[in-house]
């Protein structure tokens, strides 16, 4: 009587176990409770209530089409690679929720030729230069002195503050900028006319790390909720069709 090779039997058993485990993982990971297992770290301040697919939306095409497209790109038969699994989360994706007309420092502004040198030091054309997700904070930059890259030659006529801007710049006190000025200009608050009455630097640093807002609880523009964002994206897709 023919006896099955024990080694072959173990191979078949191992393959079967691998297939079953893969199917279980494939079914479990997309579930809402499994999002913490997939996350690289805590969501940034303000994003705590978002689900993964609010940013990581499915890439175009099915799995086979994505593989075929990227193989074609690898062998030079296609000009661009395609996203695999989910779409790349880039500045365009961020602006779907955060773009607004009254932004004082929109990313597209830094594409102007006059900011070429500044971009070499800090690439403000990309949101992730300052705001990288899954870090549990607002801003990942260690120092609040980034204003110096563009405003080193600033001249203010009829300077309203008791310590002139020229003096602050000469002394390289760049960390004082955020004590008066909200970078994106979305807060509603009155700017102090005395340096001692400005927001303490410690509160600014705490805010950038995800702490309480020291500027104002009032905003000129409120970000979209996840439900509003999904509805807006659905309308956009319908229009494209």
GROMACS .gro file of C-alpha atoms in nm:
model
  241
    1UNK     CA    1   0.000   0.000   0.000
    2UNK     CA    2   0.130   0.343  -0.096
    3UNK     CA    3   0.227   0.552   0.207
    4UNK     CA    4   0.216   0.931   0.181
    5UNK     CA    5   0.551   1.101   0.234
    6UNK     CA    6   0.547   1.260   0.587
    7UNK     CA    7   0.737   1.563   0.454
    8UNK     CA    8   0.480   1.617   0.179
    9UNK     CA    9   0.202   1.581   0.438
   10UNK     CA   10   0.359   1.850   0.656
   11UNK     CA   11   0.392   2.077   0.350
   12UNK     CA   12   0.024   2.037   0.266
   13UNK     CA   13  -0.077   2.096   0.629
   14UNK     CA   14   0.143   2.405   0.651
   15UNK     CA   15   0.002   2.544   0.325
   16UNK     CA   16  -0.354   2.487   0.444
   17UNK     CA   17  -0.284   2.658   0.777
   18UNK     CA   18  -0.121   2.952   0.592
   19UNK     CA   19  -0.423   2.993   0.364
   20UNK     CA   20  -0.666   2.982   0.658
   21UNK     CA   21  -0.462   3.235   0.861
   22UNK     CA   22  -0.436   3.466   0.558
   23UNK     CA   23  -0.812   3.455   0.504
   24UNK     CA   24  -0.876   3.528   0.874
   25UNK     CA   25  -0.634   3.823   0.872
   26UNK     CA   26  -0.782   3.955   0.546
   27UNK     CA   27  -1.130   3.946   0.701
   28UNK     CA   28  -1.034   4.093   1.040
   29UNK     CA   29  -0.798   4.380   0.953
   30UNK     CA   30  -1.051   4.589   0.754
   31UNK     CA   31  -1.286   4.594   1.055
   32UNK     CA   32  -1.315   4.917   1.259
   33UNK     CA   33  -1.180   4.765   1.587
   34UNK     CA   34  -0.862   4.658   1.404
   35UNK     CA   35  -0.762   5.012   1.301
   36UNK     CA   36  -0.541   5.057   1.608
   37UNK     CA   37  -0.340   4.750   1.503
   38UNK     CA   38  -0.271   4.900   1.160
   39UNK     CA   39  -0.195   5.254   1.275
   40UNK     CA   40   0.168   5.364   1.285
   41UNK     CA   41   0.095   5.584   1.586
   42UNK     CA   42  -0.167   5.807   1.752
   43UNK     CA   43  -0.370   6.034   1.527
   44UNK     CA   44  -0.270   6.398   1.521
   45UNK     CA   45  -0.463   6.654   1.723
   46UNK     CA   46  -0.804   6.711   1.564
   47UNK     CA   47  -0.797   6.384   1.371
   48UNK     CA   48  -0.881   6.153   1.661
   49UNK     CA   49  -1.232   6.082   1.537
   50UNK     CA   50  -1.136   6.001   1.178
   51UNK     CA   51  -1.141   5.648   1.043
   52UNK     CA   52  -0.850   5.513   0.839
   53UNK     CA   53  -1.032   5.536   0.506
   54UNK     CA   54  -1.098   5.908   0.556
   55UNK     CA   55  -0.739   5.957   0.432
   56UNK     CA   56  -0.638   5.613   0.305
   57UNK     CA   57  -0.898   5.574   0.032
   58UNK     CA   58  -0.893   5.277  -0.204
   59UNK     CA   59  -0.667   5.317  -0.505
   60UNK     CA   60  -0.818   5.309  -0.852
   61UNK     CA   61  -0.871   4.970  -1.013
   62UNK     CA   62  -0.865   4.625  -0.860
   63UNK     CA   63  -0.561   4.438  -0.729
   64UNK     CA   64  -0.480   4.268  -1.062
   65UNK     CA   65  -0.502   4.599  -1.253
   66UNK     CA   66  -0.275   4.771  -1.001
   67UNK     CA   67  -0.015   4.495  -1.031
   68UNK     CA   68  -0.030   4.504  -1.412
   69UNK     CA   69   0.005   4.883  -1.421
   70UNK     CA   70   0.307   4.885  -1.191
   71UNK     CA   71   0.475   4.603  -1.384
   72UNK     CA   72   0.419   4.803  -1.703
   73UNK     CA   73   0.574   5.109  -1.532
   74UNK     CA   74   0.875   4.902  -1.416
   75UNK     CA   75   0.952   4.785  -1.771
   76UNK     CA   76   0.902   5.130  -1.922
   77UNK     CA   77   0.565   5.069  -2.087
   78UNK     CA   78   0.391   5.324  -1.866
   79UNK     CA   79   0.495   5.679  -1.771
   80UNK     CA   80   0.363   5.678  -1.412
   81UNK     CA   81   0.329   5.418  -1.139
   82UNK     CA   82  -0.013   5.367  -0.985
   83UNK     CA   83  -0.108   5.361  -0.620
   84UNK     CA   84  -0.118   5.011  -0.478
   85UNK     CA   85  -0.395   4.918  -0.233
   86UNK     CA   86  -0.472   5.272  -0.115
   87UNK     CA   87  -0.413   5.615  -0.262
   88UNK     CA   88  -0.105   5.807  -0.155
   89UNK     CA   89  -0.184   6.053   0.125
   90UNK     CA   90  -0.026   6.373  -0.001
   91UNK     CA   91  -0.087   6.749   0.016
   92UNK     CA   92  -0.370   6.723  -0.234
   93UNK     CA   93  -0.546   6.479   0.000
   94UNK     CA   94  -0.495   6.713   0.299
   95UNK     CA   95  -0.640   7.009   0.111
   96UNK     CA   96  -0.961   6.823   0.036
   97UNK     CA   97  -1.054   6.906   0.397
   98UNK     CA   98  -0.821   7.190   0.496
   99UNK     CA   99  -0.808   7.418   0.193
  100UNK     CA  100  -0.971   7.756   0.255
  101UNK     CA  101  -0.960   8.097   0.082
  102UNK     CA  102  -0.840   8.298   0.384
  103UNK     CA  103  -0.527   8.090   0.453
  104UNK     CA  104  -0.233   8.329   0.497
  105UNK     CA  105   0.024   8.065   0.405
  106UNK     CA  106  -0.136   7.825   0.154
  107UNK     CA  107   0.098   7.562   0.012
  108UNK     CA  108   0.061   7.686  -0.347
  109UNK     CA  109   0.192   8.029  -0.249
  110UNK     CA  110   0.539   7.887  -0.192
  111UNK     CA  111   0.560   7.774  -0.553
  112UNK     CA  112   0.641   8.137  -0.643
  113UNK     CA  113   1.004   8.181  -0.763
  114UNK     CA  114   1.080   8.432  -0.484
  115UNK     CA  115   1.048   8.154  -0.227
  116UNK     CA  116   1.303   7.928  -0.398
  117UNK     CA  117   1.572   7.980  -0.132
  118UNK     CA  118   1.325   7.939   0.154
  119UNK     CA  119   1.200   7.609   0.010
  120UNK     CA  120   1.557   7.479   0.013
  121UNK     CA  121   1.551   7.518   0.394
  122UNK     CA  122   1.189   7.428   0.467
  123UNK     CA  123   0.958   7.289   0.200
  124UNK     CA  124   0.633   7.469   0.278
  125UNK     CA  125   0.476   7.342  -0.045
  126UNK     CA  126   0.409   7.013   0.136
  127UNK     CA  127   0.180   6.984   0.440
  128UNK     CA  128   0.381   6.693   0.580
  129UNK     CA  129   0.688   6.914   0.625
  130UNK     CA  130   0.521   7.048   0.939
  131UNK     CA  131   0.226   6.814   0.991
  132UNK     CA  132   0.311   6.444   0.972
  133UNK     CA  133   0.029   6.213   1.071
  134UNK     CA  134   0.036   5.943   1.342
  135UNK     CA  135   0.254   6.151   1.573
  136UNK     CA  136  -0.018   6.262   1.816
  137UNK     CA  137   0.075   6.628   1.771
  138UNK     CA  138  -0.003   6.933   1.558
  139UNK     CA  139   0.344   7.023   1.434
  140UNK     CA  140   0.648   6.795   1.413
  141UNK     CA  141   0.907   7.075   1.383
  142UNK     CA  142   1.117   7.100   1.700
  143UNK     CA  143   1.163   7.478   1.688
  144UNK     CA  144   0.911   7.757   1.629
  145UNK     CA  145   1.160   7.969   1.436
  146UNK     CA  146   1.057   7.879   1.079
  147UNK     CA  147   0.939   8.236   1.004
  148UNK     CA  148   1.303   8.341   0.958
  149UNK     CA  149   1.322   8.157   0.626
  150UNK     CA  150   1.101   8.415   0.453
  151UNK     CA  151   1.084   8.721   0.680
  152UNK     CA  152   1.452   8.791   0.751
  153UNK     CA  153   1.425   9.121   0.559
  154UNK     CA  154   1.088   9.228   0.699
  155UNK     CA  155   1.028   9.602   0.741
  156UNK     CA  156   0.720   9.725   0.930
  157UNK     CA  157   0.600  10.084   0.891
  158UNK     CA  158   0.433  10.242   1.194
  159UNK     CA  159   0.534   9.940   1.401
  160UNK     CA  160   0.251   9.882   1.652
  161UNK     CA  161   0.443   9.683   1.914
  162UNK     CA  162   0.665   9.833   2.187
  163UNK     CA  163   0.962   9.614   2.088
  164UNK     CA  164   1.005   9.691   1.714
  165UNK     CA  165   1.010   9.404   1.467
  166UNK     CA  166   1.349   9.531   1.346
  167UNK     CA  167   1.488   9.474   1.697
  168UNK     CA  168   1.338   9.125   1.722
  169UNK     CA  169   1.487   9.032   1.383
  170UNK     CA  170   1.827   9.180   1.468
  171UNK     CA  171   1.831   8.975   1.788
  172UNK     CA  172   1.712   8.666   1.596
  173UNK     CA  173   1.412   8.630   1.826
  174UNK     CA  174   1.219   8.434   1.565
  175UNK     CA  175   1.034   8.226   1.820
  176UNK     CA  176   0.841   8.539   1.922
  177UNK     CA  177   0.657   8.550   1.587
  178UNK     CA  178   0.398   8.290   1.686
  179UNK     CA  179   0.336   8.471   2.013
  180UNK     CA  180   0.142   8.724   1.803
  181UNK     CA  181   0.087   8.571   1.461
  182UNK     CA  182  -0.119   8.262   1.382
  183UNK     CA  183   0.064   8.101   1.088
  184UNK     CA  184  -0.244   8.000   0.887
  185UNK     CA  185  -0.449   8.294   1.014
  186UNK     CA  186  -0.760   8.102   1.110
  187UNK     CA  187  -0.797   8.222   1.471
  188UNK     CA  188  -1.006   8.523   1.571
  189UNK     CA  189  -0.816   8.717   1.836
  190UNK     CA  190  -0.669   9.062   1.908
  191UNK     CA  191  -0.294   9.101   1.865
  192UNK     CA  192  -0.118   9.257   2.164
  193UNK     CA  193   0.069   9.588   2.129
  194UNK     CA  194   0.318   9.508   2.406
  195UNK     CA  195   0.556   9.214   2.390
  196UNK     CA  196   0.492   9.122   2.753
  197UNK     CA  197   0.121   9.080   2.676
  198UNK     CA  198   0.174   8.834   2.392
  199UNK     CA  199   0.109   8.461   2.427
  200UNK     CA  200   0.389   8.300   2.636
  201UNK     CA  201   0.627   8.088   2.429
  202UNK     CA  202   0.568   7.788   2.657
  203UNK     CA  203   0.198   7.790   2.563
  204UNK     CA  204   0.288   7.810   2.194
  205UNK     CA  205   0.516   7.506   2.219
  206UNK     CA  206   0.251   7.315   2.414
  207UNK     CA  207  -0.006   7.400   2.146
  208UNK     CA  208   0.220   7.282   1.862
  209UNK     CA  209   0.265   6.952   2.046
  210UNK     CA  210  -0.112   6.904   2.063
  211UNK     CA  211  -0.206   7.103   2.372
  212UNK     CA  212  -0.476   7.362   2.432
  213UNK     CA  213  -0.527   7.641   2.179
  214UNK     CA  214  -0.375   7.963   2.324
  215UNK     CA  215  -0.492   8.186   2.039
  216UNK     CA  216  -0.870   8.161   2.050
  217UNK     CA  217  -1.151   7.907   2.051
  218UNK     CA  218  -1.317   8.107   1.774
  219UNK     CA  219  -1.224   8.012   1.419
  220UNK     CA  220  -1.288   8.195   1.092
  221UNK     CA  221  -1.322   7.865   0.910
  222UNK     CA  222  -1.422   7.530   1.060
  223UNK     CA  223  -1.279   7.209   0.908
  224UNK     CA  224  -1.517   6.957   0.755
  225UNK     CA  225  -1.640   6.669   0.964
  226UNK     CA  226  -1.576   6.319   0.829
  227UNK     CA  227  -1.942   6.290   0.723
  228UNK     CA  228  -1.925   6.623   0.535
  229UNK     CA  229  -1.595   6.523   0.375
  230UNK     CA  230  -1.735   6.189   0.254
  231UNK     CA  231  -2.046   6.360   0.113
  232UNK     CA  232  -1.833   6.624  -0.061
  233UNK     CA  233  -1.605   6.361  -0.214
  234UNK     CA  234  -1.907   6.160  -0.332
  235UNK     CA  235  -2.048   6.469  -0.506
  236UNK     CA  236  -1.708   6.529  -0.668
  237UNK     CA  237  -1.691   6.171  -0.797
  238UNK     CA  238  -2.045   6.196  -0.932
  239UNK     CA  239  -1.956   6.517  -1.118
  240UNK     CA  240  -1.645   6.352  -1.269
  241UNK     CA  241  -1.860   6.068  -1.403
   0.00000   0.00000   0.00000
